[in-house]
Every structure is written in C-alpha cells, then in structure tokens.
C-alpha cells in the first residue's frame, strides 16, 4: 500500500527505497524530503494511549501549511500530495510499528479527493485509520477507503446515524472531559464494543479517566504543560520510596566519577538491581561484543554514560504505579531523546545531560512526589533544575520546544523551534526519538 501511495502522491518507489535506506529512523520513515510546493513532509505526532496504559499509536497532524496548499490547489496532484505525504508517513508507521495504530484526521473533502486517486489501483492492507470531523464523507469515498483496508471514523453523533463508521471520534473540545465520558457511556449502551477514540485531552490524568470510561484510544497532551507549575501528584508522599533512593545513590556515584569497584559494590547490595544490570548488559538490543559475566564486566562494557542513562530510565519505572505509567515513561523517554539529539546538533558539550533533562521533566508524574523533591535527591548540573523549576538558564529553550511538541499551537511550535533550525528539524528529531524510545521501552517489558 505504501508503494501505491507514493506513486499517486508523486514519489516513485525507487525514491521510497532510497529514503528507507538512508533514514536514521528504524521504520524507514523519511523526514528530509520536501514537497514540490515547499512544504516539509514531516508531520507532528501526538501519541495515542491504549487500554493497557501503553502508547498504542499516533495521530499524524496535518499542518496548516499543508491544508492551505490543498485548499488553494484543490483537485490538483500537488494538492493531493500535500495530504498524501502525511498518509505515507502514517502508513509506514502502521506497517512497521507492530502494535501501533496510525490516525490521520482529514476534512471530508480531502478524504474524498484522495480516495478517488488511489482506490482504483492500490491493493488492500494500508493499516491506517482516517477520520473526517467536519461532515460525513460521501458513501463512495468511505467504500473506497474500506476497500483498501483503511478504518474510517466519524465524529460523535447519534449512534443510529453512525452505523457506517468503523470508529467514533470523541473530542474533549466539544464540552470537556465530563461530556466526553458521558458520550462514551452513551455509545457503550447503544453499541457495545464500538471502538472510541478520544482526542484533545489536557493531560495524562484526563487520558486515564477517558480510558477508565471505556475509550479504546486516548490522545492529548501527555506532558500536561509546565512541569514546574504542576501541583504535586495526588497522594504524594513528599519523598522517594526506598527503591528509587537506591537508584539515585547509584546515579550519584556515577556523577561523582567514583571507581568501578565502588559502583559494583553498590549494585551488589541490591540483588534485584544486580540482576537487572546484568540482564540489560546482555540484552540483544545492545549488541555488545561479548557477554557480561559479572557486575564489574557489565559496568565496564556499558560505560558510564550508558549506565547513567539506563539508571535514569529505571528510576522513572520504579515509581508508584498509575494506570498509564508505561505511556508516561515512553513519552519521557521520547522527550529525552529529542532533547539529546537537538543538543548534539546544536553543539552542546554535554548532550547526555539534555537526555536527563527530558527524562526528569516527567519525574513528578511517575515517582509520585513533587518535581523539586525528585530533583533534590540527585547530583545534577545546575542548569537542569534551573530550567525545570524556574524556566531560566541556557537549557530553558529545550524544555520550551518539548512542551510545544506536546501541544496543538503550530505558531508556538514554530517559535520554540527557531533556535534549533525550525519546526521541520524539530519534527525530524521527534520522529527519530519516538523510534528510539519504543525500542528502549520494549527492552524493559
């Protein structure tokens, strides 16, 4: 299906193969190609959380620039390509991601126009979800997409008038979370088992409430805005639990550059941590040249930087359980990889420290303490708490771009991305970061 989308939207299969071969992303998603109209192909991704509390897919967001190209040149190949490039990215993700869903929200007229171009020739099996929220598309367009194996969704409405929808989209903007939950209940009573997708939720707490109400996929701002101004988590104890403390002690030993024997002895004092570091060092994902048979060998083979990174991930996964903790962890990992990549491109002398900044930006949500309490236990570069708690210092722009990636304000993203080469560069880093986070998250399951 991807090959046919590429053909109809102006990209030859050979070009797709070259993009796949040269892309740094695991699934071969291309991010550097530019549409003939001058609109970058990279799409903003918003994570969708499934009922297991994990990230189960993405909403691929069609930018205002692409919508303008389509409206100005409707009916032309150029206009169709403005929509089709995003569909190609989404189809690749669905094909390569295994457990991922790929949702693209289009205007009904876009959905109808694109269907005409691909339906006659493309084989089935796109693995996509598309939705029209402004009006119901023409029946022949719905039939054409379904013939390609694509699931088509419609906006919430009377169940009796939505029998032709494969899933229903519930929007938080239509009346807030209470209205959304009430709509989910109405659908469960009218059509038990109907897939429901909730979009536009304000934070992980709303995502969890929507999932508890029976929503199939829930999307929104997992970061929940400004970490420094978030209230402490409900039931916060004010201090880390013993398991998290032990991990912090190990991270501090590495930060102090203590010798390997002292670090190894600290690992031995906790049998569970000793086992986990050996398992991590010997995991196929790392592909180390030889197996680690002891704690000392594991430390030597991993190196201080990789070990510090692994402990940071382990710290977040050690926190108090919440329904969507795995989704928050993967989101935090993605932030970490994005900031590290942007720091590397910007020539920062310590890009790994920006990985830690991104990771700890969600520490309050995962550890069940205030952000200040989580940070004070660790020996950190002064720039990190300055950025997280006060929005100041040289690393504050990195957090600004991370928050903008979570939101739906395109102008805010463009402004925040300027220090890093613009939004196309940031979206490129974000797409690669999701791939890296997914891979790392899978090694912990």
Short mmCIF file of C-alpha atoms in Angstrom, two decimals:
data_model
loop_
_atom_site.label_atom_id
_atom_site.label_comp_id
_atom_site.label_asym_id
_atom_site.label_seq_id
_atom_site.Cartn_x
_atom_site.Cartn_y
_atom_site.Cartn_z
CA UNK A 1 0.00 0.00 0.00
CA UNK A 2 2.85 2.42 0.76
CA UNK A 3 4.25 1.94 -2.75
CA UNK A 4 0.93 2.90 -4.28
CA UNK A 5 0.51 5.92 -2.06
CA UNK A 6 3.98 7.05 -3.10
CA UNK A 7 3.09 6.58 -6.75
CA UNK A 8 -0.14 8.55 -6.61
CA UNK A 9 1.28 11.34 -4.46
CA UNK A 10 4.28 12.00 -6.63
CA UNK A 11 7.00 9.77 -5.16
CA UNK A 12 8.38 6.87 -7.14
CA UNK A 13 9.01 3.51 -5.41
CA UNK A 14 12.74 3.90 -6.10
CA UNK A 15 12.74 7.16 -4.17
CA UNK A 16 10.93 5.45 -1.31
CA UNK A 17 13.60 2.74 -1.27
CA UNK A 18 16.38 5.35 -1.15
CA UNK A 19 14.63 7.17 1.69
CA UNK A 20 14.26 3.92 3.61
CA UNK A 21 17.90 3.03 3.11
CA UNK A 22 19.22 6.41 4.25
CA UNK A 23 16.79 7.34 7.02
CA UNK A 24 18.08 7.17 10.60
CA UNK A 25 14.67 6.05 11.81
CA UNK A 26 14.13 2.33 12.35
CA UNK A 27 10.98 2.10 10.22
CA UNK A 28 12.38 3.95 7.23
CA UNK A 29 10.10 6.96 7.66
CA UNK A 30 11.57 9.79 5.61
CA UNK A 31 11.76 13.23 7.19
CA UNK A 32 14.10 15.21 4.95
CA UNK A 33 12.14 15.13 1.70
CA UNK A 34 10.34 18.31 0.67
CA UNK A 35 7.10 18.57 -1.24
CA UNK A 36 7.31 20.45 -4.58
CA UNK A 37 5.25 23.25 -3.07
CA UNK A 38 7.99 23.80 -0.49
CA UNK A 39 6.10 22.33 2.45
CA UNK A 40 8.21 19.95 4.59
CA UNK A 41 6.82 16.43 4.75
CA UNK A 42 7.44 15.84 8.46
CA UNK A 43 4.19 15.61 10.41
CA UNK A 44 3.66 16.30 14.09
CA UNK A 45 2.83 13.14 16.01
CA UNK A 46 0.55 13.00 19.01
CA UNK A 47 0.63 9.74 20.98
CA UNK A 48 -2.48 7.62 21.42
CA UNK A 49 -2.71 5.60 24.64
CA UNK A 50 -4.46 2.23 24.58
CA UNK A 51 -6.37 0.36 27.26
CA UNK A 52 -3.22 -1.35 28.55
CA UNK A 53 -1.80 2.05 29.51
CA UNK A 54 0.82 1.95 26.74
CA UNK A 55 1.28 4.15 23.72
CA UNK A 56 -0.57 2.23 21.03
CA UNK A 57 -0.22 4.57 18.07
CA UNK A 58 -0.08 8.14 16.87
CA UNK A 59 -2.30 10.82 15.47
CA UNK A 60 -0.44 12.33 12.50
CA UNK A 61 -1.35 16.01 12.35
CA UNK A 62 -1.80 17.72 9.00
CA UNK A 63 -0.16 21.14 9.34
CA UNK A 64 -1.97 24.39 8.49
CA UNK A 65 0.53 24.91 5.65
CA UNK A 66 -0.48 21.61 4.05
CA UNK A 67 -4.16 22.42 4.47
CA UNK A 68 -3.57 25.74 2.71
CA UNK A 69 -1.80 24.01 -0.18
CA UNK A 70 -4.74 21.65 -0.55
CA UNK A 71 -7.37 24.40 -0.42
CA UNK A 72 -5.51 26.69 -2.82
CA UNK A 73 -4.90 23.95 -5.38
CA UNK A 74 -7.81 21.58 -4.74
CA UNK A 75 -8.15 18.89 -7.38
CA UNK A 76 -4.51 19.05 -8.47
CA UNK A 77 -1.81 16.43 -7.96
CA UNK A 78 0.11 18.97 -5.90
CA UNK A 79 -2.83 19.42 -3.54
CA UNK A 80 -3.31 15.66 -3.18
CA UNK A 81 0.39 15.27 -2.40
CA UNK A 82 0.09 17.79 0.44
CA UNK A 83 -2.28 15.31 2.10
CA UNK A 84 -0.75 12.15 0.73
CA UNK A 85 2.75 12.65 2.15
CA UNK A 86 1.30 12.57 5.66
CA UNK A 87 -0.69 9.45 4.79
CA UNK A 88 2.53 7.83 3.57
CA UNK A 89 4.27 8.56 6.88
CA UNK A 90 1.27 7.20 8.78
CA UNK A 91 1.07 4.08 6.61
CA UNK A 92 4.75 3.37 7.15
CA UNK A 93 4.34 3.66 10.89
CA UNK A 94 1.35 1.33 10.85
CA UNK A 95 3.23 -1.20 8.72
CA UNK A 96 6.45 -1.11 10.73
CA UNK A 97 5.24 -0.47 14.27
CA UNK A 98 3.54 -3.76 15.02
CA UNK A 99 1.38 -2.64 17.91
CA UNK A 100 0.88 0.87 16.54
CA UNK A 101 -2.23 2.48 15.11
CA UNK A 102 -1.85 5.44 12.74
CA UNK A 103 -4.65 8.00 12.69
CA UNK A 104 -4.90 10.92 10.28
CA UNK A 105 -7.75 13.43 10.73
CA UNK A 106 -8.78 14.97 7.40
CA UNK A 107 -11.51 17.24 6.14
CA UNK A 108 -14.19 15.23 4.39
CA UNK A 109 -13.38 16.86 1.04
CA UNK A 110 -9.74 15.81 1.40
CA UNK A 111 -10.76 12.28 2.22
CA UNK A 112 -12.99 12.16 -0.85
CA UNK A 113 -10.37 13.63 -3.20
CA UNK A 114 -7.59 11.30 -2.09
CA UNK A 115 -9.85 8.26 -2.26
CA UNK A 116 -10.55 8.91 -5.95
CA UNK A 117 -6.82 8.91 -6.72
CA UNK A 118 -5.84 5.65 -5.03
CA UNK A 119 -8.92 3.45 -4.88
CA UNK A 120 -8.78 2.16 -8.46
CA UNK A 121 -5.23 0.80 -8.27
CA UNK A 122 -3.99 0.33 -4.73
CA UNK A 123 -4.09 -3.10 -3.09
CA UNK A 124 -5.68 -3.66 0.30
CA UNK A 125 -3.90 -3.53 3.62
CA UNK A 126 -2.99 0.10 4.34
CA UNK A 127 -3.15 -0.34 8.12
CA UNK A 128 -4.43 3.20 8.53
CA UNK A 129 -7.17 4.96 10.48
CA UNK A 130 -8.59 8.12 8.93
CA UNK A 131 -11.36 10.35 10.24
CA UNK A 132 -13.44 13.24 8.96
CA UNK A 133 -14.75 15.60 11.64
CA UNK A 134 -16.32 18.46 9.68
CA UNK A 135 -19.02 16.41 7.92
CA UNK A 136 -19.73 12.86 6.80
CA UNK A 137 -17.85 11.98 3.59
CA UNK A 138 -19.69 10.67 0.55
CA UNK A 139 -20.59 6.95 0.84
CA UNK A 140 -18.50 6.06 -2.22
CA UNK A 141 -15.40 7.58 -0.59
CA UNK A 142 -16.00 5.56 2.58
CA UNK A 143 -16.38 2.42 0.50
CA UNK A 144 -13.20 3.18 -1.46
CA UNK A 145 -11.10 3.58 1.68
CA UNK A 146 -12.57 0.49 3.27
CA UNK A 147 -11.70 -1.43 0.13
CA UNK A 148 -8.08 -0.56 0.86
CA UNK A 149 -8.27 -1.96 4.38
CA UNK A 150 -8.43 1.50 5.96
CA UNK A 151 -10.65 2.08 9.00
CA UNK A 152 -12.77 5.21 8.67
CA UNK A 153 -14.00 7.18 11.66
CA UNK A 154 -16.64 9.85 12.13
CA UNK A 155 -17.27 12.48 14.76
CA UNK A 156 -19.55 11.72 17.70
CA UNK A 157 -23.26 11.89 16.95
CA UNK A 158 -26.47 9.89 17.31
CA UNK A 159 -25.48 6.20 17.26
CA UNK A 160 -28.28 5.35 14.87
CA UNK A 161 -26.74 7.72 12.29
CA UNK A 162 -23.21 6.38 12.71
CA UNK A 163 -23.64 2.73 11.80
CA UNK A 164 -21.30 3.15 8.82
CA UNK A 165 -18.36 4.30 10.98
CA UNK A 166 -15.53 1.90 11.91
CA UNK A 167 -14.76 4.01 14.99
CA UNK A 168 -16.13 7.14 16.64
CA UNK A 169 -14.06 10.22 17.49
CA UNK A 170 -14.90 11.96 20.77
CA UNK A 171 -13.41 15.45 21.12
CA UNK A 172 -12.65 16.96 24.52
CA UNK A 173 -13.25 20.39 22.95
CA UNK A 174 -16.92 19.51 22.44
CA UNK A 175 -17.76 20.00 26.11
CA UNK A 176 -14.87 18.96 28.31
CA UNK A 177 -14.00 15.67 29.93
CA UNK A 178 -17.36 15.18 31.65
CA UNK A 179 -19.22 15.43 28.36
CA UNK A 180 -16.72 13.10 26.69
CA UNK A 181 -17.16 10.46 29.41
CA UNK A 182 -20.95 10.77 29.15
CA UNK A 183 -20.72 10.29 25.38
CA UNK A 184 -18.58 7.17 25.87
CA UNK A 185 -21.22 5.77 28.23
CA UNK A 186 -23.97 6.51 25.71
CA UNK A 187 -22.06 4.67 22.99
CA UNK A 188 -21.41 1.65 25.23
CA UNK A 189 -25.12 1.36 25.90
CA UNK A 190 -26.17 1.89 22.26
CA UNK A 191 -23.40 -0.08 20.55
CA UNK A 192 -21.38 -2.23 22.97
CA UNK A 193 -17.89 -2.78 21.68
CA UNK A 194 -17.86 0.19 19.30
CA UNK A 195 -14.25 1.49 19.11
CA UNK A 196 -13.99 5.00 20.57
CA UNK A 197 -11.06 7.39 20.03
CA UNK A 198 -10.82 10.41 22.34
CA UNK A 199 -8.71 13.37 21.18
CA UNK A 200 -7.65 16.69 22.66
CA UNK A 201 -7.33 15.59 26.30
CA UNK A 202 -5.48 18.03 28.55
CA UNK A 203 -3.04 15.69 30.29
CA UNK A 204 -2.30 12.16 31.41
CA UNK A 205 -4.91 12.35 34.16
CA UNK A 206 -7.65 13.05 31.60
CA UNK A 207 -6.26 10.32 29.35
CA UNK A 208 -6.53 7.83 32.22
CA UNK A 209 -10.09 8.92 33.03
CA UNK A 210 -11.13 8.51 29.40
CA UNK A 211 -9.60 5.03 29.28
CA UNK A 212 -11.38 4.14 32.52
CA UNK A 213 -14.62 5.20 30.83
CA UNK A 214 -14.04 2.60 28.12
CA UNK A 215 -12.36 4.65 25.40
CA UNK A 216 -10.25 2.48 23.08
CA UNK A 217 -7.54 5.04 22.29
CA UNK A 218 -6.98 8.35 24.08
CA UNK A 219 -4.81 11.19 22.84
CA UNK A 220 -3.80 14.56 24.18
CA UNK A 221 -1.02 16.38 25.97
CA UNK A 222 0.75 13.66 27.90
CA UNK A 223 3.20 16.23 29.21
CA UNK A 224 0.36 18.25 30.70
CA UNK A 225 2.05 21.63 30.22
CA UNK A 226 4.51 23.25 32.58
CA UNK A 227 6.13 20.76 34.96
CA UNK A 228 7.34 23.47 37.33
CA UNK A 229 3.82 24.74 37.98
CA UNK A 230 2.05 21.39 38.22
CA UNK A 231 0.59 20.63 41.65
CA UNK A 232 2.11 17.66 43.48
CA UNK A 233 0.60 14.33 42.39
CA UNK A 234 -2.44 13.14 44.31
CA UNK A 235 -1.31 11.13 47.32
CA UNK A 236 2.28 12.35 47.01
CA UNK A 237 4.36 11.23 49.97
CA UNK A 238 6.86 14.08 49.70
CA UNK A 239 9.83 11.71 49.45
CA UNK A 240 11.06 8.92 47.24
CA UNK A 241 10.46 5.31 48.14
CA UNK A 242 13.44 3.08 49.09
CA UNK A 243 13.83 1.52 45.63
CA UNK A 244 14.08 4.94 43.98
CA UNK A 245 16.55 6.10 46.63
CA UNK A 246 18.88 3.20 45.87
CA UNK A 247 18.85 4.07 42.18
CA UNK A 248 19.56 7.74 42.99
CA UNK A 249 22.54 6.67 45.12
CA UNK A 250 23.98 4.76 42.18
CA UNK A 251 23.40 7.69 39.81
CA UNK A 252 25.18 9.98 42.28
CA UNK A 253 28.19 7.63 42.48
CA UNK A 254 28.50 7.83 38.70
CA UNK A 255 28.07 11.61 38.75
CA UNK A 256 30.90 11.81 41.30
CA UNK A 257 33.05 9.62 38.99
CA UNK A 258 33.68 7.00 41.67
CA UNK A 259 35.73 3.99 40.64
CA UNK A 260 34.13 0.89 39.15
CA UNK A 261 34.76 -1.25 42.25
CA UNK A 262 32.71 1.10 44.46
CA UNK A 263 29.89 1.23 41.89
CA UNK A 264 29.92 -2.58 41.58
CA UNK A 265 29.76 -2.99 45.35
CA UNK A 266 26.73 -0.66 45.48
CA UNK A 267 25.00 -2.82 42.88
CA UNK A 268 25.74 -5.99 44.87
CA UNK A 269 23.94 -4.60 47.91
CA UNK A 270 20.69 -4.86 45.94
CA UNK A 271 20.25 -8.28 44.34
CA UNK A 272 17.41 -7.11 42.11
CA UNK A 273 19.46 -4.23 40.68
CA UNK A 274 22.47 -6.50 40.20
CA UNK A 275 20.34 -8.94 38.22
CA UNK A 276 18.78 -6.19 36.14
CA UNK A 277 22.06 -4.56 35.13
CA UNK A 278 23.45 -7.94 34.05
CA UNK A 279 20.29 -8.63 32.06
CA UNK A 280 20.47 -5.20 30.44
CA UNK A 281 24.16 -5.54 29.53
CA UNK A 282 23.46 -8.91 27.89
CA UNK A 283 20.27 -7.90 26.07
CA UNK A 284 20.29 -8.40 22.27
CA UNK A 285 19.18 -4.79 21.80
CA UNK A 286 22.59 -3.52 22.93
CA UNK A 287 24.56 -5.91 20.74
CA UNK A 288 27.70 -5.79 22.91
CA UNK A 289 30.72 -7.60 21.51
CA UNK A 290 30.97 -10.07 24.38
CA UNK A 291 28.73 -11.17 27.26
CA UNK A 292 28.98 -9.64 30.73
CA UNK A 293 29.55 -12.39 33.28
CA UNK A 294 29.90 -10.18 36.35
CA UNK A 295 28.78 -6.80 37.66
CA UNK A 296 32.26 -5.39 37.01
CA UNK A 297 32.18 -6.57 33.40
CA UNK A 298 28.71 -5.14 32.89
CA UNK A 299 29.85 -1.74 34.20
CA UNK A 300 32.98 -1.80 32.02
CA UNK A 301 31.12 -2.86 28.88
CA UNK A 302 28.28 -0.40 29.28
CA UNK A 303 30.39 2.60 30.18
CA UNK A 304 29.46 5.44 32.50
CA UNK A 305 27.24 7.30 30.03
CA UNK A 306 25.11 4.28 29.05
CA UNK A 307 24.86 3.14 32.66
CA UNK A 308 23.76 6.60 33.81
CA UNK A 309 21.13 6.69 31.08
CA UNK A 310 19.82 3.22 32.00
CA UNK A 311 19.60 4.14 35.68
CA UNK A 312 17.62 7.27 34.81
CA UNK A 313 15.11 5.18 32.87
CA UNK A 314 14.99 2.66 35.72
CA UNK A 315 14.36 5.47 38.21
CA UNK A 316 11.21 6.56 36.40
CA UNK A 317 9.95 3.00 36.06
CA UNK A 318 10.44 2.41 39.81
CA UNK A 319 7.79 4.92 40.81
CA UNK A 320 4.33 4.42 42.17
CA UNK A 321 2.05 2.63 39.73
CA UNK A 322 -0.51 4.56 37.74
CA UNK A 323 -2.84 3.25 35.02
CA UNK A 324 -0.88 4.76 32.13
CA UNK A 325 2.60 4.72 33.65
CA UNK A 326 4.11 2.93 30.64
CA UNK A 327 2.80 5.64 28.33
CA UNK A 328 4.25 8.39 30.54
CA UNK A 329 7.59 6.56 30.66
CA UNK A 330 7.74 6.24 26.88
CA UNK A 331 6.74 9.88 26.49
CA UNK A 332 9.51 10.91 28.91
CA UNK A 333 11.99 8.76 27.00
CA UNK A 334 10.96 10.44 23.76
CA UNK A 335 11.47 13.86 25.28
CA UNK A 336 14.89 12.72 26.47
CA UNK A 337 15.94 11.51 23.02
CA UNK A 338 14.57 14.65 21.32
CA UNK A 339 16.48 16.99 23.60
CA UNK A 340 19.67 14.94 23.37
CA UNK A 341 19.50 14.98 19.57
CA UNK A 342 18.79 18.71 19.41
CA UNK A 343 21.65 19.34 21.85
CA UNK A 344 24.00 17.27 19.70
CA UNK A 345 23.01 19.19 16.58
CA UNK A 346 23.46 22.49 18.45
CA UNK A 347 26.98 21.52 19.51
CA UNK A 348 26.25 21.30 23.23
CA UNK A 349 29.30 19.93 25.09
CA UNK A 350 27.13 17.59 27.22
CA UNK A 351 24.23 16.32 25.11
CA UNK A 352 23.65 13.40 27.51
CA UNK A 353 22.74 15.94 30.21
CA UNK A 354 19.88 17.11 28.00
CA UNK A 355 18.71 13.50 27.83
CA UNK A 356 18.46 13.62 31.63
CA UNK A 357 16.60 16.94 31.44
CA UNK A 358 13.93 15.46 29.19
CA UNK A 359 13.67 12.31 31.26
CA UNK A 360 13.26 14.12 34.58
CA UNK A 361 10.67 16.55 33.21
CA UNK A 362 8.07 13.85 33.92
CA UNK A 363 9.57 12.62 37.21
CA UNK A 364 6.78 14.01 39.39
CA UNK A 365 4.13 12.09 37.47
CA UNK A 366 6.00 8.80 37.69
CA UNK A 367 7.57 8.97 41.14
CA UNK A 368 4.58 10.38 42.99
CA UNK A 369 6.49 13.31 44.52
CA UNK A 370 6.86 16.97 43.62
CA UNK A 371 9.38 17.78 40.93
CA UNK A 372 11.55 19.67 43.44
CA UNK A 373 11.61 16.64 45.76
CA UNK A 374 12.59 14.35 42.90
CA UNK A 375 15.46 16.61 41.82
CA UNK A 376 16.95 17.34 45.22
CA UNK A 377 17.92 13.69 45.70
CA UNK A 378 20.21 13.74 42.64
CA UNK A 379 23.53 15.43 41.92
CA UNK A 380 22.66 17.35 38.75
CA UNK A 381 24.21 20.10 36.64
CA UNK A 382 22.88 23.45 37.95
CA UNK A 383 21.39 24.24 34.53
CA UNK A 384 18.93 21.35 34.87
CA UNK A 385 16.92 22.38 37.97
CA UNK A 386 17.17 25.99 36.79
CA UNK A 387 15.40 25.06 33.56
CA UNK A 388 12.87 22.67 35.12
CA UNK A 389 11.90 24.66 38.19
CA UNK A 390 12.45 28.27 37.15
CA UNK A 391 12.27 28.30 33.32
CA UNK A 392 15.61 30.04 33.23
CA UNK A 393 19.14 29.38 32.10
CA UNK A 394 20.69 28.10 28.87
CA UNK A 395 18.61 24.90 28.81
CA UNK A 396 15.18 26.55 29.15
CA UNK A 397 14.67 26.70 25.33
CA UNK A 398 14.94 22.89 25.17
CA UNK A 399 12.01 22.49 27.55
CA UNK A 400 10.04 25.10 25.61
CA UNK A 401 10.34 23.10 22.40
CA UNK A 402 9.43 19.88 24.25
CA UNK A 403 6.24 21.47 25.57
CA UNK A 404 5.42 22.89 22.13
CA UNK A 405 5.74 19.42 20.59
CA UNK A 406 3.06 18.23 23.03
CA UNK A 407 0.59 20.94 22.12
CA UNK A 408 -1.55 21.91 19.17
CA UNK A 409 -0.38 25.51 18.75
CA UNK A 410 1.54 25.50 15.47
CA UNK A 411 2.75 29.08 15.93
CA UNK A 412 4.13 28.23 19.38
CA UNK A 413 5.99 25.23 17.96
CA UNK A 414 7.48 27.30 15.15
CA UNK A 415 8.64 29.97 17.60
CA UNK A 416 10.11 27.46 20.07
CA UNK A 417 11.84 25.58 17.24
CA UNK A 418 13.68 28.60 15.82
CA UNK A 419 16.84 28.13 17.96
CA UNK A 420 17.04 24.57 16.62
CA UNK A 421 16.68 25.23 12.89
CA UNK A 422 12.89 25.45 12.62
CA UNK A 423 9.96 23.10 13.08
CA UNK A 424 10.97 20.72 10.26
CA UNK A 425 14.24 19.95 12.04
CA UNK A 426 12.49 19.51 15.38
CA UNK A 427 9.82 17.22 13.92
CA UNK A 428 12.58 15.17 12.30
CA UNK A 429 14.27 14.74 15.68
CA UNK A 430 10.94 13.89 17.31
CA UNK A 431 10.12 11.16 14.78
CA UNK A 432 13.52 9.56 15.34
CA UNK A 433 13.10 9.92 19.11
CA UNK A 434 9.80 8.01 19.10
CA UNK A 435 11.54 5.16 17.30
CA UNK A 436 14.38 5.10 19.84
CA UNK A 437 12.02 5.34 22.81
CA UNK A 438 9.86 2.49 21.51
CA UNK A 439 12.94 0.29 21.11
CA UNK A 440 14.26 1.09 24.58
CA UNK A 441 10.85 0.73 26.21
CA UNK A 442 10.46 -2.72 24.67
CA UNK A 443 13.66 -3.94 26.36
CA UNK A 444 12.12 -3.27 29.79
CA UNK A 445 9.00 -5.39 29.30
#
